[in-house]
């Protein structure tokens, strides 16, 4: 008999299974978080200032997701009444300080705000500016990375030790019940987690079984969240693509946060561009010979969260909807309206490439490119869908 074809096991994602996921902007004080928040959201929220704890309560705003496919569909459906792009919700979280895990600075409040988001933009300062004080006295991005890593890991160790104590209480009852067996397994997992945290590693960068992921998600660990490292350069360094700290940062991330993405950018440049019209910003970037890093920063976070898009298109609206990869058709319908999920009948699906080729709905149908899918259909990135539901709720 021929050998069985091996099926590659897909890595199960940590975190909430929902579609309305949130990214938090994290870093030490005075590294450019609030200015970055204002630039990426193009709104006056946030409180950039030259002193620690200028931001206390987290600010929230929605960021438009850059999407060439959305723009192309809007061009095809020119007469549509409304155009609604996809969004990513972003929080500006107060600056962390050394000792936050023990309550220093805004310690516990800061860490609870991180616990409430699904992913982390970690802003790391790599620019020198005598007018902007550094809370640690000088610019040393690797030291800053270690401070934040230490504080998050120490808090996670605290969470994990409490969870271990609770599991051990049940496990010590003895016997062969399913509950006792499960808690013994969970206790062994938590001990592994505590060991790797003490070794300087993040939970998010390990490989876990689906059963382990379920247990980890119940603990809401800070280091279980996907992270993108945003390296805040001076405008000059960003334009020339050079900075003395970049190699050391990469070495640190490769060692303690392997697989996570580093994106150099310049808050100073992005803040300037945010005050210009779209045409003026394009001309300025052309003159400087660089591109804005914001589109990459937004789309990369969506990828880290394993978010994809489907579209609804017609004379009333062209809209890009966000779902988690692996979502089935009824649950995708529920993102539009809960009643659509409850009364789901079928999904009429057209692939984005086919809409781009045929452009006209009659031509799409004539070419046999309109597919009818049932409740087990897993929505694919870029699908254009018309949901049919009972009681006239299409």
mmCIF file of C-alpha atoms in Angstrom:
data_model
loop_
_atom_site.group_PDB
_atom_site.id
_atom_site.type_symbol
_atom_site.label_atom_id
_atom_site.label_comp_id
_atom_site.label_asym_id
_atom_site.label_seq_id
_atom_site.Cartn_x
_atom_site.Cartn_y
_atom_site.Cartn_z
ATOM 1 C CA UNK A 1 0.000 0.000 0.000
ATOM 2 C CA UNK A 2 1.248 3.529 -0.744
ATOM 3 C CA UNK A 3 2.191 5.537 2.335
ATOM 4 C CA UNK A 4 -0.536 7.741 3.751
ATOM 5 C CA UNK A 5 -0.303 11.366 2.764
ATOM 6 C CA UNK A 6 0.788 13.377 5.782
ATOM 7 C CA UNK A 7 -1.554 16.198 6.704
ATOM 8 C CA UNK A 8 0.248 19.266 7.945
ATOM 9 C CA UNK A 9 -1.197 20.246 11.325
ATOM 10 C CA UNK A 10 -2.233 23.882 11.363
ATOM 11 C CA UNK A 11 -1.045 25.909 14.331
ATOM 12 C CA UNK A 12 -4.005 26.721 16.581
ATOM 13 C CA UNK A 13 -4.145 30.398 17.446
ATOM 14 C CA UNK A 14 -4.136 31.706 20.963
ATOM 15 C CA UNK A 15 -6.657 34.333 22.021
ATOM 16 C CA UNK A 16 -10.347 35.085 21.674
ATOM 17 C CA UNK A 17 -12.155 33.481 18.745
ATOM 18 C CA UNK A 18 -14.118 36.634 17.881
ATOM 19 C CA UNK A 19 -13.952 38.853 14.794
ATOM 20 C CA UNK A 20 -13.921 42.274 16.500
ATOM 21 C CA UNK A 21 -10.340 42.082 17.731
ATOM 22 C CA UNK A 22 -8.332 44.972 19.203
ATOM 23 C CA UNK A 23 -4.667 45.991 19.053
ATOM 24 C CA UNK A 24 -2.998 47.882 21.912
ATOM 25 C CA UNK A 25 -0.060 50.293 21.534
ATOM 26 C CA UNK A 26 2.453 49.489 24.279
ATOM 27 C CA UNK A 27 5.859 50.836 25.288
ATOM 28 C CA UNK A 28 7.761 52.827 27.881
ATOM 29 C CA UNK A 29 6.830 56.461 28.473
ATOM 30 C CA UNK A 30 7.935 59.011 25.844
ATOM 31 C CA UNK A 31 8.711 56.566 23.036
ATOM 32 C CA UNK A 32 6.126 58.037 20.624
ATOM 33 C CA UNK A 33 3.039 55.890 21.353
ATOM 34 C CA UNK A 34 0.427 58.640 21.509
ATOM 35 C CA UNK A 35 1.850 60.497 18.497
ATOM 36 C CA UNK A 36 1.805 57.206 16.585
ATOM 37 C CA UNK A 37 -1.810 56.672 17.700
ATOM 38 C CA UNK A 38 -2.779 60.091 16.351
ATOM 39 C CA UNK A 39 -0.949 59.489 13.069
ATOM 40 C CA UNK A 40 -2.388 56.014 12.420
ATOM 41 C CA UNK A 41 -5.954 56.983 13.388
ATOM 42 C CA UNK A 42 -5.781 60.537 11.963
ATOM 43 C CA UNK A 43 -7.682 61.809 14.966
ATOM 44 C CA UNK A 44 -6.821 64.202 17.848
ATOM 45 C CA UNK A 45 -7.280 61.575 20.587
ATOM 46 C CA UNK A 46 -4.270 60.487 22.610
ATOM 47 C CA UNK A 47 -2.142 62.868 24.618
ATOM 48 C CA UNK A 48 1.403 63.215 23.313
ATOM 49 C CA UNK A 49 3.465 65.146 25.837
ATOM 50 C CA UNK A 50 7.048 65.379 27.038
ATOM 51 C CA UNK A 51 6.527 63.764 30.443
ATOM 52 C CA UNK A 52 5.689 60.270 31.735
ATOM 53 C CA UNK A 53 2.047 59.165 32.175
ATOM 54 C CA UNK A 54 0.633 61.825 29.824
ATOM 55 C CA UNK A 55 -1.818 59.075 28.866
ATOM 56 C CA UNK A 56 -3.671 57.434 31.771
ATOM 57 C CA UNK A 57 -6.933 55.928 30.498
ATOM 58 C CA UNK A 58 -6.587 54.134 27.157
ATOM 59 C CA UNK A 59 -7.865 55.972 24.078
ATOM 60 C CA UNK A 60 -9.704 53.988 21.387
ATOM 61 C CA UNK A 61 -10.152 54.614 17.665
ATOM 62 C CA UNK A 62 -10.823 52.642 14.499
ATOM 63 C CA UNK A 63 -8.214 52.521 11.747
ATOM 64 C CA UNK A 64 -9.198 52.065 8.111
ATOM 65 C CA UNK A 65 -7.547 48.961 6.631
ATOM 66 C CA UNK A 66 -5.779 49.699 3.307
ATOM 67 C CA UNK A 67 -7.325 47.382 0.693
ATOM 68 C CA UNK A 68 -6.628 47.378 -3.030
ATOM 69 C CA UNK A 69 -9.436 44.833 -3.517
ATOM 70 C CA UNK A 70 -11.958 47.136 -1.822
ATOM 71 C CA UNK A 71 -10.888 50.029 -4.064
ATOM 72 C CA UNK A 72 -11.247 47.833 -7.163
ATOM 73 C CA UNK A 73 -14.744 46.692 -6.147
ATOM 74 C CA UNK A 74 -15.814 50.293 -5.529
ATOM 75 C CA UNK A 75 -14.607 51.101 -9.046
ATOM 76 C CA UNK A 76 -16.669 48.224 -10.498
ATOM 77 C CA UNK A 77 -19.777 49.148 -8.477
ATOM 78 C CA UNK A 78 -19.479 52.882 -9.179
ATOM 79 C CA UNK A 79 -23.157 53.622 -8.640
ATOM 80 C CA UNK A 80 -23.345 52.075 -5.163
ATOM 81 C CA UNK A 81 -24.872 54.351 -2.526
ATOM 82 C CA UNK A 82 -22.311 53.606 0.212
ATOM 83 C CA UNK A 83 -18.682 52.462 0.479
ATOM 84 C CA UNK A 84 -17.567 51.016 3.841
ATOM 85 C CA UNK A 85 -13.961 49.761 4.241
ATOM 86 C CA UNK A 86 -12.732 47.320 6.885
ATOM 87 C CA UNK A 87 -11.415 48.659 10.212
ATOM 88 C CA UNK A 88 -9.011 47.637 12.958
ATOM 89 C CA UNK A 89 -9.650 48.911 16.495
ATOM 90 C CA UNK A 90 -6.540 50.392 18.134
ATOM 91 C CA UNK A 91 -5.946 51.445 21.769
ATOM 92 C CA UNK A 92 -3.328 53.891 23.034
ATOM 93 C CA UNK A 93 -2.234 52.432 26.398
ATOM 94 C CA UNK A 94 -0.349 54.355 29.108
ATOM 95 C CA UNK A 95 3.446 54.049 29.244
ATOM 96 C CA UNK A 96 4.926 51.222 31.289
ATOM 97 C CA UNK A 97 7.709 51.655 33.851
ATOM 98 C CA UNK A 98 10.140 49.301 35.521
ATOM 99 C CA UNK A 99 8.330 47.689 38.456
ATOM 100 C CA UNK A 100 4.855 47.863 36.855
ATOM 101 C CA UNK A 101 4.216 44.205 37.710
ATOM 102 C CA UNK A 102 4.618 45.153 41.373
ATOM 103 C CA UNK A 103 2.348 48.195 41.044
ATOM 104 C CA UNK A 104 4.914 50.909 40.230
ATOM 105 C CA UNK A 105 3.765 53.875 38.120
ATOM 106 C CA UNK A 106 0.375 53.032 36.643
ATOM 107 C CA UNK A 107 1.367 49.384 37.051
ATOM 108 C CA UNK A 108 -1.732 47.295 37.591
ATOM 109 C CA UNK A 109 -4.007 49.589 35.562
ATOM 110 C CA UNK A 110 -1.549 49.484 32.651
ATOM 111 C CA UNK A 111 -1.332 45.694 32.723
ATOM 112 C CA UNK A 112 -5.127 45.299 32.924
ATOM 113 C CA UNK A 113 -5.439 47.473 29.813
ATOM 114 C CA UNK A 114 -3.038 45.159 27.949
ATOM 115 C CA UNK A 115 -5.042 42.180 29.148
ATOM 116 C CA UNK A 116 -8.149 43.652 27.485
ATOM 117 C CA UNK A 117 -6.648 43.775 23.964
ATOM 118 C CA UNK A 118 -5.941 40.896 21.586
ATOM 119 C CA UNK A 119 -2.557 41.929 20.187
ATOM 120 C CA UNK A 120 0.296 44.318 20.876
ATOM 121 C CA UNK A 121 2.083 47.003 18.895
ATOM 122 C CA UNK A 122 5.249 47.502 20.958
ATOM 123 C CA UNK A 123 6.806 50.884 20.170
ATOM 124 C CA UNK A 124 10.566 51.016 20.753
ATOM 125 C CA UNK A 125 12.436 54.322 20.764
ATOM 126 C CA UNK A 126 15.562 54.515 18.597
ATOM 127 C CA UNK A 127 15.879 58.269 18.106
ATOM 128 C CA UNK A 128 17.919 60.818 20.086
ATOM 129 C CA UNK A 129 16.224 64.079 21.015
ATOM 130 C CA UNK A 130 17.422 66.203 23.930
ATOM 131 C CA UNK A 131 14.024 67.886 24.156
ATOM 132 C CA UNK A 132 12.151 64.594 24.685
ATOM 133 C CA UNK A 133 13.222 63.033 27.968
ATOM 134 C CA UNK A 134 13.683 59.271 28.266
ATOM 135 C CA UNK A 135 12.277 57.794 31.452
ATOM 136 C CA UNK A 136 15.429 55.656 31.873
ATOM 137 C CA UNK A 137 17.801 58.561 31.178
ATOM 138 C CA UNK A 138 19.204 57.553 27.780
ATOM 139 C CA UNK A 139 18.193 55.768 24.554
ATOM 140 C CA UNK A 140 18.857 52.016 24.782
ATOM 141 C CA UNK A 141 16.181 50.041 22.900
ATOM 142 C CA UNK A 142 17.379 46.585 23.994
ATOM 143 C CA UNK A 143 17.215 47.618 27.657
ATOM 144 C CA UNK A 144 13.698 48.978 27.000
ATOM 145 C CA UNK A 145 12.673 45.699 25.351
ATOM 146 C CA UNK A 146 13.972 43.788 28.358
ATOM 147 C CA UNK A 147 12.070 46.043 30.796
ATOM 148 C CA UNK A 148 8.738 45.462 29.071
ATOM 149 C CA UNK A 149 9.416 41.755 28.552
ATOM 150 C CA UNK A 150 10.316 41.353 32.233
ATOM 151 C CA UNK A 151 7.240 43.200 33.504
ATOM 152 C CA UNK A 152 4.831 41.244 31.293
ATOM 153 C CA UNK A 153 6.489 37.918 32.167
ATOM 154 C CA UNK A 154 6.488 38.642 35.898
ATOM 155 C CA UNK A 155 2.765 39.431 35.791
ATOM 156 C CA UNK A 156 2.121 36.256 33.776
ATOM 157 C CA UNK A 157 4.099 34.207 36.305
ATOM 158 C CA UNK A 158 1.845 35.679 39.000
ATOM 159 C CA UNK A 159 -1.287 34.750 36.988
ATOM 160 C CA UNK A 160 0.098 31.267 36.255
ATOM 161 C CA UNK A 161 1.040 30.553 39.877
ATOM 162 C CA UNK A 162 -2.511 31.411 40.998
ATOM 163 C CA UNK A 163 -3.920 29.128 38.289
ATOM 164 C CA UNK A 164 -1.495 26.370 39.353
ATOM 165 C CA UNK A 165 -2.608 26.668 42.969
ATOM 166 C CA UNK A 166 -6.258 26.287 41.907
ATOM 167 C CA UNK A 167 -5.488 23.246 39.700
ATOM 168 C CA UNK A 168 -3.414 21.558 42.395
ATOM 169 C CA UNK A 169 -6.257 21.902 44.920
ATOM 170 C CA UNK A 170 -8.517 19.827 42.679
ATOM 171 C CA UNK A 171 -5.767 17.425 41.596
ATOM 172 C CA UNK A 172 -4.890 16.625 45.233
ATOM 173 C CA UNK A 173 -8.366 15.255 45.870
ATOM 174 C CA UNK A 174 -7.146 12.051 44.264
ATOM 175 C CA UNK A 175 -9.251 9.475 42.521
ATOM 176 C CA UNK A 176 -9.734 8.723 38.850
ATOM 177 C CA UNK A 177 -12.484 11.208 37.960
ATOM 178 C CA UNK A 178 -12.242 13.060 34.649
ATOM 179 C CA UNK A 179 -12.040 16.416 36.466
ATOM 180 C CA UNK A 180 -9.048 15.311 38.558
ATOM 181 C CA UNK A 181 -7.291 13.925 35.480
ATOM 182 C CA UNK A 182 -7.857 17.160 33.535
ATOM 183 C CA UNK A 183 -6.589 19.341 36.383
ATOM 184 C CA UNK A 184 -3.433 17.210 36.730
ATOM 185 C CA UNK A 185 -2.766 17.730 33.021
ATOM 186 C CA UNK A 186 -3.459 21.460 33.353
ATOM 187 C CA UNK A 187 -1.130 21.739 36.357
ATOM 188 C CA UNK A 188 1.681 20.088 34.364
ATOM 189 C CA UNK A 189 1.059 22.535 31.497
ATOM 190 C CA UNK A 190 1.122 25.539 33.845
ATOM 191 C CA UNK A 191 4.429 24.383 35.326
ATOM 192 C CA UNK A 192 5.875 24.271 31.790
ATOM 193 C CA UNK A 193 4.557 27.791 31.153
ATOM 194 C CA UNK A 194 6.123 29.125 34.366
ATOM 195 C CA UNK A 195 9.473 27.570 33.423
ATOM 196 C CA UNK A 196 9.537 29.118 29.951
ATOM 197 C CA UNK A 197 8.473 32.523 31.325
ATOM 198 C CA UNK A 198 11.312 32.386 33.853
ATOM 199 C CA UNK A 199 13.614 31.523 30.934
ATOM 200 C CA UNK A 200 12.717 34.830 29.247
ATOM 201 C CA UNK A 201 10.366 33.405 26.592
ATOM 202 C CA UNK A 202 6.858 34.466 25.517
ATOM 203 C CA UNK A 203 3.911 32.054 25.515
ATOM 204 C CA UNK A 204 2.811 33.283 22.055
ATOM 205 C CA UNK A 205 6.033 32.094 20.417
ATOM 206 C CA UNK A 206 5.657 28.437 21.381
ATOM 207 C CA UNK A 207 3.761 25.622 19.659
ATOM 208 C CA UNK A 208 0.795 24.289 21.607
ATOM 209 C CA UNK A 209 -1.786 21.561 21.021
ATOM 210 C CA UNK A 210 -5.465 22.592 20.628
ATOM 211 C CA UNK A 211 -6.172 21.257 24.128
ATOM 212 C CA UNK A 212 -3.290 23.288 25.603
ATOM 213 C CA UNK A 213 -4.464 26.419 23.764
ATOM 214 C CA UNK A 214 -7.877 26.073 25.392
ATOM 215 C CA UNK A 215 -6.267 25.958 28.844
ATOM 216 C CA UNK A 216 -3.893 28.867 28.091
ATOM 217 C CA UNK A 217 -6.729 31.042 26.777
ATOM 218 C CA UNK A 218 -8.554 30.625 30.088
ATOM 219 C CA UNK A 219 -5.622 32.346 31.863
ATOM 220 C CA UNK A 220 -5.599 35.530 29.688
ATOM 221 C CA UNK A 221 -1.803 35.738 29.733
ATOM 222 C CA UNK A 222 -0.129 38.953 28.549
ATOM 223 C CA UNK A 223 2.690 37.151 26.725
ATOM 224 C CA UNK A 224 0.199 34.954 24.840
ATOM 225 C CA UNK A 225 -0.773 37.907 22.627
ATOM 226 C CA UNK A 226 0.778 38.327 19.153
ATOM 227 C CA UNK A 227 3.256 41.197 19.043
ATOM 228 C CA UNK A 228 4.698 43.436 16.336
ATOM 229 C CA UNK A 229 7.759 45.508 17.242
ATOM 230 C CA UNK A 230 7.588 49.055 15.844
ATOM 231 C CA UNK A 231 11.051 50.631 15.805
ATOM 232 C CA UNK A 232 10.645 54.407 16.041
ATOM 233 C CA UNK A 233 13.496 56.030 14.118
ATOM 234 C CA UNK A 234 14.313 59.656 13.445
ATOM 235 C CA UNK A 235 13.065 60.843 10.068
ATOM 236 C CA UNK A 236 16.663 61.019 8.833
ATOM 237 C CA UNK A 237 17.432 57.407 9.836
ATOM 238 C CA UNK A 238 14.164 56.161 8.321
ATOM 239 C CA UNK A 239 14.929 57.824 4.984
ATOM 240 C CA UNK A 240 18.489 56.439 4.852
ATOM 241 C CA UNK A 241 17.362 53.051 6.256
ATOM 242 C CA UNK A 242 20.128 52.953 8.862
ATOM 243 C CA UNK A 243 20.331 53.014 12.646
ATOM 244 C CA UNK A 244 23.022 51.799 15.037
ATOM 245 C CA UNK A 245 20.522 49.904 17.220
ATOM 246 C CA UNK A 246 18.741 47.814 14.559
ATOM 247 C CA UNK A 247 21.050 44.772 14.592
ATOM 248 C CA UNK A 248 20.938 44.445 18.395
ATOM 249 C CA UNK A 249 17.133 44.717 18.331
ATOM 250 C CA UNK A 250 16.887 41.954 15.725
ATOM 251 C CA UNK A 251 19.193 39.705 17.782
ATOM 252 C CA UNK A 252 17.053 40.267 20.890
ATOM 253 C CA UNK A 253 13.769 39.559 19.087
ATOM 254 C CA UNK A 254 15.217 36.423 17.429
ATOM 255 C CA UNK A 255 16.245 35.141 20.873
ATOM 256 C CA UNK A 256 13.300 36.084 23.095
ATOM 257 C CA UNK A 257 10.405 36.616 20.647
ATOM 258 C CA UNK A 258 11.285 34.336 17.708
ATOM 259 C CA UNK A 259 9.107 34.660 14.638
ATOM 260 C CA UNK A 260 7.717 38.067 15.587
ATOM 261 C CA UNK A 261 7.930 40.916 13.100
ATOM 262 C CA UNK A 262 10.019 44.084 13.328
ATOM 263 C CA UNK A 263 8.846 47.143 11.372
ATOM 264 C CA UNK A 264 11.041 50.284 11.352
ATOM 265 C CA UNK A 265 9.083 53.531 10.982
ATOM 266 C CA UNK A 266 9.309 57.206 11.894
ATOM 267 C CA UNK A 267 6.608 58.721 14.096
ATOM 268 C CA UNK A 268 7.995 62.148 13.272
ATOM 269 C CA UNK A 269 7.468 61.586 9.530
ATOM 270 C CA UNK A 270 4.083 59.913 9.920
ATOM 271 C CA UNK A 271 2.857 62.721 12.152
ATOM 272 C CA UNK A 272 3.868 65.300 9.532
ATOM 273 C CA UNK A 273 2.122 63.352 6.777
ATOM 274 C CA UNK A 274 -1.074 63.052 8.832
ATOM 275 C CA UNK A 275 -1.564 66.831 8.620
ATOM 276 C CA UNK A 276 -1.319 66.841 4.810
ATOM 277 C CA UNK A 277 -3.901 66.031 2.180
ATOM 278 C CA UNK A 278 -3.549 62.661 0.448
ATOM 279 C CA UNK A 279 -2.053 64.334 -2.631
ATOM 280 C CA UNK A 280 0.395 66.415 -0.576
ATOM 281 C CA UNK A 281 1.519 63.339 1.409
ATOM 282 C CA UNK A 282 2.104 61.356 -1.795
ATOM 283 C CA UNK A 283 4.189 64.197 -3.232
ATOM 284 C CA UNK A 284 6.219 64.514 -0.004
ATOM 285 C CA UNK A 285 6.958 60.768 0.072
ATOM 286 C CA UNK A 286 7.957 60.864 -3.598
ATOM 287 C CA UNK A 287 10.348 63.745 -2.880
ATOM 288 C CA UNK A 288 11.878 61.863 0.097
ATOM 289 C CA UNK A 289 12.062 58.574 -1.839
ATOM 290 C CA UNK A 290 10.308 56.520 0.876
ATOM 291 C CA UNK A 291 6.901 55.012 1.625
ATOM 292 C CA UNK A 292 4.713 55.443 4.678
ATOM 293 C CA UNK A 293 5.001 52.441 7.008
ATOM 294 C CA UNK A 294 1.399 52.746 8.254
ATOM 295 C CA UNK A 295 -0.287 50.519 5.616
ATOM 296 C CA UNK A 296 2.212 47.733 6.362
ATOM 297 C CA UNK A 297 1.750 48.215 10.125
ATOM 298 C CA UNK A 298 -2.047 47.809 9.805
ATOM 299 C CA UNK A 299 -2.154 44.909 7.339
ATOM 300 C CA UNK A 300 0.613 42.988 9.139
ATOM 301 C CA UNK A 301 -1.353 43.084 12.402
ATOM 302 C CA UNK A 302 -4.424 41.718 10.617
ATOM 303 C CA UNK A 303 -2.278 38.842 9.356
ATOM 304 C CA UNK A 304 -0.882 38.207 12.858
ATOM 305 C CA UNK A 305 -4.448 37.980 14.187
ATOM 306 C CA UNK A 306 -5.321 35.633 11.280
ATOM 307 C CA UNK A 307 -8.048 37.987 10.080
ATOM 308 C CA UNK A 308 -9.365 37.840 6.516
ATOM 309 C CA UNK A 309 -11.998 39.721 4.516
ATOM 310 C CA UNK A 310 -15.168 38.955 2.626
ATOM 311 C CA UNK A 311 -17.212 41.502 0.686
ATOM 312 C CA UNK A 312 -20.849 42.347 0.109
ATOM 313 C CA UNK A 313 -21.462 44.288 -3.096
ATOM 314 C CA UNK A 314 -24.535 45.798 -4.713
ATOM 315 C CA UNK A 315 -26.370 49.026 -5.550
ATOM 316 C CA UNK A 316 -26.878 49.858 -1.852
ATOM 317 C CA UNK A 317 -23.375 49.233 -0.517
ATOM 318 C CA UNK A 318 -19.895 47.905 -1.138
ATOM 319 C CA UNK A 319 -18.494 46.751 2.191
ATOM 320 C CA UNK A 320 -15.453 44.843 3.410
ATOM 321 C CA UNK A 321 -16.137 42.636 6.440
ATOM 322 C CA UNK A 322 -13.553 41.189 8.813
ATOM 323 C CA UNK A 323 -13.612 37.588 10.084
ATOM 324 C CA UNK A 324 -11.151 35.107 11.576
ATOM 325 C CA UNK A 325 -9.697 32.600 9.117
ATOM 326 C CA UNK A 326 -11.630 29.324 9.289
ATOM 327 C CA UNK A 327 -15.022 30.994 9.869
ATOM 328 C CA UNK A 328 -17.981 29.139 8.339
ATOM 329 C CA UNK A 329 -20.661 30.834 6.242
ATOM 330 C CA UNK A 330 -23.412 31.136 8.943
ATOM 331 C CA UNK A 331 -20.961 32.722 11.414
ATOM 332 C CA UNK A 332 -19.726 35.108 8.699
ATOM 333 C CA UNK A 333 -23.363 36.078 8.064
ATOM 334 C CA UNK A 334 -23.668 36.741 11.798
ATOM 335 C CA UNK A 335 -20.981 39.439 11.543
ATOM 336 C CA UNK A 336 -23.439 41.391 9.358
ATOM 337 C CA UNK A 337 -26.458 40.681 11.587
ATOM 338 C CA UNK A 338 -27.130 38.026 14.190
ATOM 339 C CA UNK A 339 -30.491 37.188 12.575
ATOM 340 C CA UNK A 340 -28.713 36.215 9.344
ATOM 341 C CA UNK A 341 -26.796 33.544 11.244
ATOM 342 C CA UNK A 342 -29.907 32.230 13.014
ATOM 343 C CA UNK A 343 -31.980 31.992 9.803
ATOM 344 C CA UNK A 344 -29.149 31.140 7.369
ATOM 345 C CA UNK A 345 -30.203 29.141 4.295
ATOM 346 C CA UNK A 346 -27.252 29.423 1.900
ATOM 347 C CA UNK A 347 -24.465 31.678 0.678
ATOM 348 C CA UNK A 348 -24.092 32.726 -2.954
ATOM 349 C CA UNK A 349 -20.331 33.041 -3.402
ATOM 350 C CA UNK A 350 -18.290 34.622 -6.187
ATOM 351 C CA UNK A 351 -14.501 34.692 -6.125
ATOM 352 C CA UNK A 352 -12.890 38.124 -6.217
ATOM 353 C CA UNK A 353 -10.861 37.231 -9.329
ATOM 354 C CA UNK A 354 -14.069 36.336 -11.199
ATOM 355 C CA UNK A 355 -15.735 39.649 -10.300
ATOM 356 C CA UNK A 356 -12.584 41.431 -11.492
ATOM 357 C CA UNK A 357 -12.707 39.515 -14.807
ATOM 358 C CA UNK A 358 -16.441 39.609 -15.618
ATOM 359 C CA UNK A 359 -17.465 42.758 -13.696
ATOM 360 C CA UNK A 360 -21.169 42.211 -14.464
ATOM 361 C CA UNK A 361 -23.404 39.936 -12.335
ATOM 362 C CA UNK A 362 -25.214 38.559 -15.397
ATOM 363 C CA UNK A 363 -21.885 37.682 -17.030
ATOM 364 C CA UNK A 364 -20.703 36.002 -13.811
ATOM 365 C CA UNK A 365 -23.820 33.815 -13.719
ATOM 366 C CA UNK A 366 -23.582 33.031 -17.435
ATOM 367 C CA UNK A 367 -19.985 31.862 -16.953
ATOM 368 C CA UNK A 368 -21.076 29.555 -14.118
ATOM 369 C CA UNK A 369 -18.940 31.413 -11.567
ATOM 370 C CA UNK A 370 -21.689 31.934 -8.969
ATOM 371 C CA UNK A 371 -21.520 29.128 -6.397
ATOM 372 C CA UNK A 372 -24.151 28.162 -3.841
ATOM 373 C CA UNK A 373 -22.648 27.078 -0.520
ATOM 374 C CA UNK A 374 -24.241 25.604 2.592
ATOM 375 C CA UNK A 375 -23.656 25.939 6.328
ATOM 376 C CA UNK A 376 -20.364 23.961 6.300
ATOM 377 C CA UNK A 377 -18.669 26.220 3.765
ATOM 378 C CA UNK A 378 -15.518 27.841 5.166
ATOM 379 C CA UNK A 379 -15.338 31.418 3.893
ATOM 380 C CA UNK A 380 -12.167 32.204 1.939
ATOM 381 C CA UNK A 381 -10.272 35.481 1.879
ATOM 382 C CA UNK A 382 -11.705 37.766 -0.812
ATOM 383 C CA UNK A 383 -15.063 36.013 -1.271
ATOM 384 C CA UNK A 384 -17.942 38.195 -2.470
ATOM 385 C CA UNK A 385 -21.035 36.799 -0.743
ATOM 386 C CA UNK A 386 -24.803 37.256 -0.864
ATOM 387 C CA UNK A 387 -26.456 35.506 2.073
ATOM 388 C CA UNK A 388 -29.926 34.023 1.771
ATOM 389 C CA UNK A 389 -31.867 33.653 5.014
ATOM 390 C CA UNK A 390 -35.407 32.870 6.108
ATOM 391 C CA UNK A 391 -38.130 35.468 6.720
ATOM 392 C CA UNK A 392 -36.786 37.859 4.076
ATOM 393 C CA UNK A 393 -33.605 38.723 5.977
ATOM 394 C CA UNK A 394 -31.197 38.521 2.944
#
